[in-house]
């Protein structure tokens, strides 16, 4: 994209660039420091006898897929909880994105951040694959779809793996709503959990602390 000669526009784009760089730095630190905690069960959650996802305080609990995701604070809410509860095993004739089954969506309950969406999806793979390999397949599929639609995409952070999780950050052209995508893949055997953050670049700077807490808080639960 060409930079406008208007000084105000240059300042806005510089501000967005700084915000995106800050996000990437936070993701790097997050995954280096938090990967060792990602599979620890939360002993405070009692989901015995429950078969449907529910909120325990501000923690989203999925008792059949066995994961918990603490929301950053009470200003975050569930945007859609009527999604998949037990996905099917992947169909190898489909592209990667077509195999992802959405589980739940979250949004921050604040007017200025209505353009932010966090979605959790799951793929039950036919065989165990590393999170880096899964993230790479997801990235390639996104690129194919974007190019087929005549769009453009920049990789702000390449696929990076730490332990049982991998992540990457993309920015689409201005015509794409939620132009920045931050994707995290967390694996447990042959299960891949996808955490997708979509937002306008201008929202990231203020939301980095919330997004960091949310992604860092993902936990697998013991049955």
Short mmCIF file of C-alpha atoms in Angstrom, two decimals:
data_model
loop_
_atom_site.label_atom_id
_atom_site.label_comp_id
_atom_site.label_asym_id
_atom_site.label_seq_id
_atom_site.Cartn_x
_atom_site.Cartn_y
_atom_site.Cartn_z
CA UNK A 1 0.00 0.00 0.00
CA UNK A 2 1.22 3.46 -0.89
CA UNK A 3 1.73 5.94 1.94
CA UNK A 4 -0.21 9.18 1.56
CA UNK A 5 1.78 12.38 1.59
CA UNK A 6 -0.66 13.84 4.11
CA UNK A 7 1.31 14.27 7.40
CA UNK A 8 -1.73 13.33 9.51
CA UNK A 9 -2.18 10.08 7.61
CA UNK A 10 1.52 9.35 7.93
CA UNK A 11 1.23 9.82 11.69
CA UNK A 12 -1.78 7.48 11.91
CA UNK A 13 -0.03 4.77 9.91
CA UNK A 14 3.11 5.14 12.00
CA UNK A 15 1.00 4.79 15.14
CA UNK A 16 -0.64 1.62 13.78
CA UNK A 17 2.73 0.20 12.78
CA UNK A 18 4.09 0.76 16.30
CA UNK A 19 0.98 -0.91 17.76
CA UNK A 20 1.38 -3.96 15.52
CA UNK A 21 5.09 -4.27 16.31
CA UNK A 22 4.23 -4.08 20.01
CA UNK A 23 1.70 -6.87 19.54
CA UNK A 24 4.26 -9.09 17.84
CA UNK A 25 6.79 -8.46 20.63
CA UNK A 26 4.18 -9.32 23.26
CA UNK A 27 3.32 -12.55 21.45
CA UNK A 28 6.98 -13.56 21.35
CA UNK A 29 7.42 -12.96 25.08
CA UNK A 30 4.07 -14.60 25.84
CA UNK A 31 4.85 -17.85 24.08
CA UNK A 32 8.38 -18.12 25.41
CA UNK A 33 7.26 -17.60 29.00
CA UNK A 34 3.84 -19.26 29.08
CA UNK A 35 4.18 -22.43 26.98
CA UNK A 36 5.20 -24.49 30.00
CA UNK A 37 1.91 -23.62 31.72
CA UNK A 38 -0.42 -24.33 28.80
CA UNK A 39 -1.34 -27.93 29.67
CA UNK A 40 -1.72 -27.56 33.43
CA UNK A 41 -5.24 -28.45 34.63
CA UNK A 42 -7.11 -25.89 36.72
CA UNK A 43 -7.98 -27.84 39.89
CA UNK A 44 -10.41 -25.12 40.97
CA UNK A 45 -12.85 -25.99 38.17
CA UNK A 46 -15.38 -28.70 39.02
CA UNK A 47 -17.25 -29.71 35.86
CA UNK A 48 -18.48 -33.12 37.05
CA UNK A 49 -21.98 -33.90 35.80
CA UNK A 50 -21.90 -31.09 33.21
CA UNK A 51 -22.15 -31.77 29.48
CA UNK A 52 -22.64 -28.28 28.05
CA UNK A 53 -20.15 -25.38 27.98
CA UNK A 54 -20.66 -22.81 30.72
CA UNK A 55 -19.10 -19.82 32.47
CA UNK A 56 -17.57 -20.31 35.89
CA UNK A 57 -17.23 -16.71 36.95
CA UNK A 58 -15.29 -15.25 34.03
CA UNK A 59 -13.84 -18.60 32.92
CA UNK A 60 -15.33 -20.39 29.92
CA UNK A 61 -15.36 -24.15 30.56
CA UNK A 62 -15.94 -26.81 27.91
CA UNK A 63 -16.54 -30.10 29.78
CA UNK A 64 -16.56 -32.36 26.70
CA UNK A 65 -13.61 -30.90 24.81
CA UNK A 66 -11.85 -30.49 28.17
CA UNK A 67 -10.48 -26.98 28.05
CA UNK A 68 -10.92 -23.77 30.00
CA UNK A 69 -10.36 -20.21 28.84
CA UNK A 70 -10.39 -17.46 31.50
CA UNK A 71 -11.62 -14.18 30.03
CA UNK A 72 -9.43 -11.16 30.84
CA UNK A 73 -12.15 -9.55 32.99
CA UNK A 74 -15.91 -9.10 33.28
CA UNK A 75 -16.02 -6.65 30.36
CA UNK A 76 -15.57 -9.59 27.97
CA UNK A 77 -18.62 -11.64 27.03
CA UNK A 78 -19.66 -14.64 24.96
CA UNK A 79 -20.84 -13.50 21.54
CA UNK A 80 -21.91 -16.96 20.33
CA UNK A 81 -22.11 -20.17 22.33
CA UNK A 82 -24.42 -22.12 20.02
CA UNK A 83 -21.58 -23.65 18.07
CA UNK A 84 -19.98 -27.07 17.78
CA UNK A 85 -19.75 -29.13 20.95
CA UNK A 86 -18.23 -32.31 19.50
CA UNK A 87 -16.62 -31.88 16.06
CA UNK A 88 -16.12 -34.68 13.56
CA UNK A 89 -12.73 -36.10 12.63
CA UNK A 90 -11.13 -34.09 9.82
CA UNK A 91 -11.92 -34.84 6.20
CA UNK A 92 -8.61 -35.02 4.34
CA UNK A 93 -10.32 -34.03 1.06
CA UNK A 94 -11.03 -30.57 2.49
CA UNK A 95 -8.75 -27.58 2.95
CA UNK A 96 -7.63 -26.91 6.51
CA UNK A 97 -10.04 -24.05 7.22
CA UNK A 98 -13.01 -26.19 6.17
CA UNK A 99 -12.12 -28.74 8.86
CA UNK A 100 -12.12 -26.21 11.71
CA UNK A 101 -15.29 -26.38 13.78
CA UNK A 102 -16.04 -23.19 15.74
CA UNK A 103 -16.71 -23.69 19.44
CA UNK A 104 -17.24 -20.24 20.94
CA UNK A 105 -16.78 -16.55 20.13
CA UNK A 106 -15.96 -13.72 22.53
CA UNK A 107 -16.07 -9.94 22.26
CA UNK A 108 -15.04 -7.16 24.65
CA UNK A 109 -18.14 -5.43 26.00
CA UNK A 110 -16.94 -1.92 25.21
CA UNK A 111 -18.25 0.30 22.43
CA UNK A 112 -14.93 1.34 20.93
CA UNK A 113 -13.81 -2.30 20.52
CA UNK A 114 -16.88 -3.73 18.76
CA UNK A 115 -14.66 -4.63 15.83
CA UNK A 116 -12.70 -7.17 17.90
CA UNK A 117 -13.59 -10.86 17.82
CA UNK A 118 -11.92 -13.87 19.47
CA UNK A 119 -12.97 -17.27 18.18
CA UNK A 120 -11.99 -20.73 19.44
CA UNK A 121 -12.20 -23.59 16.96
CA UNK A 122 -11.10 -27.22 17.03
CA UNK A 123 -9.90 -29.80 14.53
CA UNK A 124 -9.92 -33.49 15.45
CA UNK A 125 -7.06 -34.63 13.24
CA UNK A 126 -6.67 -38.12 11.85
CA UNK A 127 -3.14 -38.22 13.24
CA UNK A 128 -1.11 -36.11 15.64
CA UNK A 129 0.75 -33.23 14.02
CA UNK A 130 2.98 -30.59 15.58
CA UNK A 131 1.39 -27.19 16.27
CA UNK A 132 3.92 -25.59 13.92
CA UNK A 133 2.87 -27.90 11.06
CA UNK A 134 -0.83 -27.25 11.74
CA UNK A 135 -0.26 -23.49 11.88
CA UNK A 136 1.64 -23.68 8.60
CA UNK A 137 -1.28 -25.50 6.92
CA UNK A 138 -3.69 -22.88 8.24
CA UNK A 139 -1.49 -20.04 6.97
CA UNK A 140 -1.16 -21.59 3.51
CA UNK A 141 -4.94 -22.04 3.29
CA UNK A 142 -5.53 -18.40 4.28
CA UNK A 143 -3.06 -17.26 1.62
CA UNK A 144 -4.73 -19.36 -1.09
CA UNK A 145 -8.18 -18.03 -0.24
CA UNK A 146 -7.02 -14.41 -0.04
CA UNK A 147 -5.20 -14.56 -3.37
CA UNK A 148 -8.17 -16.31 -5.04
CA UNK A 149 -10.39 -13.42 -3.87
CA UNK A 150 -7.95 -10.87 -5.30
CA UNK A 151 -6.82 -9.63 -1.89
CA UNK A 152 -3.37 -9.03 -0.45
CA UNK A 153 -1.84 -10.20 2.79
CA UNK A 154 1.31 -9.39 4.77
CA UNK A 155 2.92 -11.71 7.31
CA UNK A 156 3.67 -9.60 10.37
CA UNK A 157 4.99 -12.60 12.32
CA UNK A 158 5.90 -15.94 10.72
CA UNK A 159 4.85 -19.28 12.21
CA UNK A 160 6.66 -19.69 15.52
CA UNK A 161 6.39 -22.80 17.72
CA UNK A 162 7.02 -23.07 21.44
CA UNK A 163 6.11 -26.35 23.13
CA UNK A 164 2.54 -27.41 22.38
CA UNK A 165 1.60 -24.13 20.68
CA UNK A 166 2.45 -22.12 17.60
CA UNK A 167 1.33 -18.73 16.35
CA UNK A 168 1.49 -16.24 13.49
CA UNK A 169 0.16 -12.73 12.79
CA UNK A 170 -1.21 -11.45 9.46
CA UNK A 171 -2.45 -8.17 8.09
CA UNK A 172 -4.90 -8.04 5.18
CA UNK A 173 -5.48 -5.15 2.83
CA UNK A 174 -7.70 -2.28 3.97
CA UNK A 175 -10.78 -3.75 2.28
CA UNK A 176 -10.79 -6.66 4.74
CA UNK A 177 -12.77 -6.10 7.98
CA UNK A 178 -10.73 -7.08 11.01
CA UNK A 179 -7.58 -6.52 8.97
CA UNK A 180 -5.17 -8.01 11.55
CA UNK A 181 -5.40 -11.71 12.44
CA UNK A 182 -3.41 -13.22 15.30
CA UNK A 183 -3.68 -17.02 15.17
CA UNK A 184 -2.63 -19.41 17.92
CA UNK A 185 -2.61 -23.20 17.51
CA UNK A 186 -2.47 -25.39 20.62
CA UNK A 187 -2.31 -29.16 20.24
CA UNK A 188 -3.18 -32.08 22.49
CA UNK A 189 -2.34 -35.30 20.70
CA UNK A 190 -4.43 -35.37 17.53
CA UNK A 191 -6.57 -32.39 18.64
CA UNK A 192 -5.75 -28.90 17.42
CA UNK A 193 -7.35 -25.90 19.13
CA UNK A 194 -7.33 -22.68 17.11
CA UNK A 195 -7.53 -19.29 18.85
CA UNK A 196 -8.21 -16.61 16.26
CA UNK A 197 -8.12 -12.91 17.14
CA UNK A 198 -9.54 -10.55 14.50
CA UNK A 199 -9.40 -6.78 14.93
CA UNK A 200 -8.70 -3.49 13.26
CA UNK A 201 -5.06 -2.51 13.67
CA UNK A 202 -6.08 0.63 15.56
CA UNK A 203 -7.61 -1.49 18.36
CA UNK A 204 -4.55 -3.60 19.12
CA UNK A 205 -2.49 -1.17 21.16
CA UNK A 206 -5.15 -0.86 23.87
CA UNK A 207 -6.15 -4.53 23.71
CA UNK A 208 -2.70 -6.14 23.94
CA UNK A 209 -2.93 -6.71 27.75
CA UNK A 210 -6.38 -8.34 27.45
CA UNK A 211 -5.38 -10.51 24.50
CA UNK A 212 -2.21 -11.59 26.27
CA UNK A 213 -4.13 -12.68 29.37
CA UNK A 214 -6.73 -14.46 27.29
CA UNK A 215 -4.30 -16.50 25.19
CA UNK A 216 -2.00 -17.20 28.12
CA UNK A 217 -4.97 -18.42 30.17
CA UNK A 218 -5.96 -21.28 27.84
CA UNK A 219 -5.83 -24.55 29.83
CA UNK A 220 -6.49 -28.20 29.11
CA UNK A 221 -8.54 -29.98 31.76
CA UNK A 222 -8.21 -33.51 33.08
CA UNK A 223 -11.34 -35.69 32.85
#
